[in-house]
DNA sequence: CAAAAATCTTTACGCGCGTTAAGGTCTTGC
DNA sequence: GCAAGACCTTAACGCGCGTAAAGATTTTTG
């Protein structure tokens, strides 16, 4: 690297002994110039450390190499983990991922989408807030930007959806629980933020019905993203009031289960499938921490990698199709049951 | 909102019945135009839904309203949480935060910094990887971009550092543990990624020495960002081999402690300060999940909000000072001891 | 070795907006 | 009602790069 800073491509081209259009061509596709030319540019690049001005590059372009990733709440380790994998995949594919969290806020989600539109991204992965989302705003956004929804489906929006097969999640846990002990009740929030929760409850009801078993759904109060605390408080309430009709509890998601287990511990209730255990608790998601709860949580796992890979595949073919699919593409990825000590 | 899409400010200005420079003036500072003019623009804005082209805006600017936030590993809830708060503060202050995770990778951290430089941000909050960071790359970055380091200090880099007072963290936990029972040993990773870990161990050694107590440091093996598993495995090893010389364990951070507690549970060791408890475990950070461990974790909490607020204050004054401080500014925020059931 | 093909250089325009300068128009205060 | 000042319009340039066209140069091909 040498002394003074290079101001623009003109200057850099001169220093490489080439013309600006050639250098410009190189930056858009290094293989589009003669190998010797390419080498000259790359040598100069070593010496002078020049990068084309991003704003100027994109100014006159209808599409960029930007890819937006929007999740509803990044401080939820589930979303952090899935976003992490998608982000790495984007980088590997030569895109510039830009990560946003709606922080559980409808207004913020709208603002993110507006700002994202302005960035002219090649595509966007959007995990919407769900119940709180402004459907018309999302619809408008999807008209302007090639969008792949993930995690949380909103019927008809975006060109594709990649998510988990909630029925498969619940089927596996319920089947396992029934096979190894008493049938479970279903523990969830009364007003879940996310359509997955509704799908899971409905799956539970249907599976129990088909098995000729009586379903029990326990709905606990609470708003916001503090699921663990909602689960903990709800567990205390339902246990104290004798509302627990079964000794097996299937939580809608791991974060609620983490709270449930905390409450059990606080009450001295032993959870697990062994001798002397009062309750069995299972759940869904394979939250990054579910391995470390006490006891470790039996759960139906998302195939994080598979979801991320499928997201990328979908976006690639979407981009190749010019940003539109003839028909909305839906992928549901089944769960993988993970047996641990809690049930 | 009306029919056809507006292409540029010229067109929008015409539709508002004003000239482009006036409209441009408005977008840079709405209060810089006459109230009646402002009203006309805002009415047109309602009707036509126009946003100036971001790339064009920034193209000819040396500074933008962008603020970078870089953390070493976003899937760590601690960083997700601090990033969340800082991001919200930035938005409230009218900036456009852009969030990056280095994903624990040195190369990626470098690339993020390079890309960030190109975005000409008004400022950057950088929590570096620590031991893995490329110091020369960070140094170069800090020369180009007004940077506030946080969480993890690297001497002399950036214009300021905002972080936690590790000595205060350890002092409070050690003091509490000694006062209420036997003195703790210190449980940590052999090769911590982060300078905070070293500061905490040194604080532990010094505090024990000053109290005339014999220190015990337990170092466990393990690489990467899976701290819980490292803590769990390390706990199993040290307990099985009889390496635990004290009944009180102070973990370097909550994630290790979460693993430690999981191991204790798996071994049937009761943790807590009551009757029949074999061990006491305390830790540092007040990780978002430490409330839900079994038992709930006694820990020294970061003042998340205070750290975020101080970060913002520092960046504001840094921007006002034209991006440079006469002297590097260091803020260390003390811990808040949180007593829960584990110790 | 000459012709064809590939690649480069030169020249020039456009993108959308920031910004400046000169001059016109509207407000304000007396 | 009039001057001063605030605000607006018009005109024009520049930012850094994409890109197109025409001509010059190099490389490949037969």
Short mmCIF file of C-alpha atoms in Angstrom, two decimals, chain A residues 19 36 103 112 128 131 147 155 159 163 166 189 195 241-242 279 341:
data_model
loop_
_atom_site.label_atom_id
_atom_site.label_comp_id
_atom_site.label_asym_id
_atom_site.label_seq_id
_atom_site.Cartn_x
_atom_site.Cartn_y
_atom_site.Cartn_z
CA UNK A 19 -8.61 3.44 -18.99
CA UNK A 36 -2.96 -9.77 -18.34
CA UNK A 103 -37.68 -5.17 17.49
CA UNK A 112 -37.31 -0.91 7.67
CA UNK A 128 -42.55 -10.68 9.41
CA UNK A 131 -50.08 -10.62 13.91
CA UNK A 147 -39.15 -11.08 -1.38
CA UNK A 155 -50.73 -16.09 2.79
CA UNK A 159 -42.89 -14.67 -4.13
CA UNK A 163 -40.49 -22.30 6.80
CA UNK A 166 -45.54 -27.05 12.00
CA UNK A 189 -49.70 -17.91 24.97
CA UNK A 195 -49.03 -17.70 12.94
CA UNK A 241 -54.39 -23.33 40.63
CA UNK A 242 -54.37 -27.02 39.83
CA UNK A 279 -43.76 -33.93 35.00
CA UNK A 341 -33.87 -35.56 29.47
#
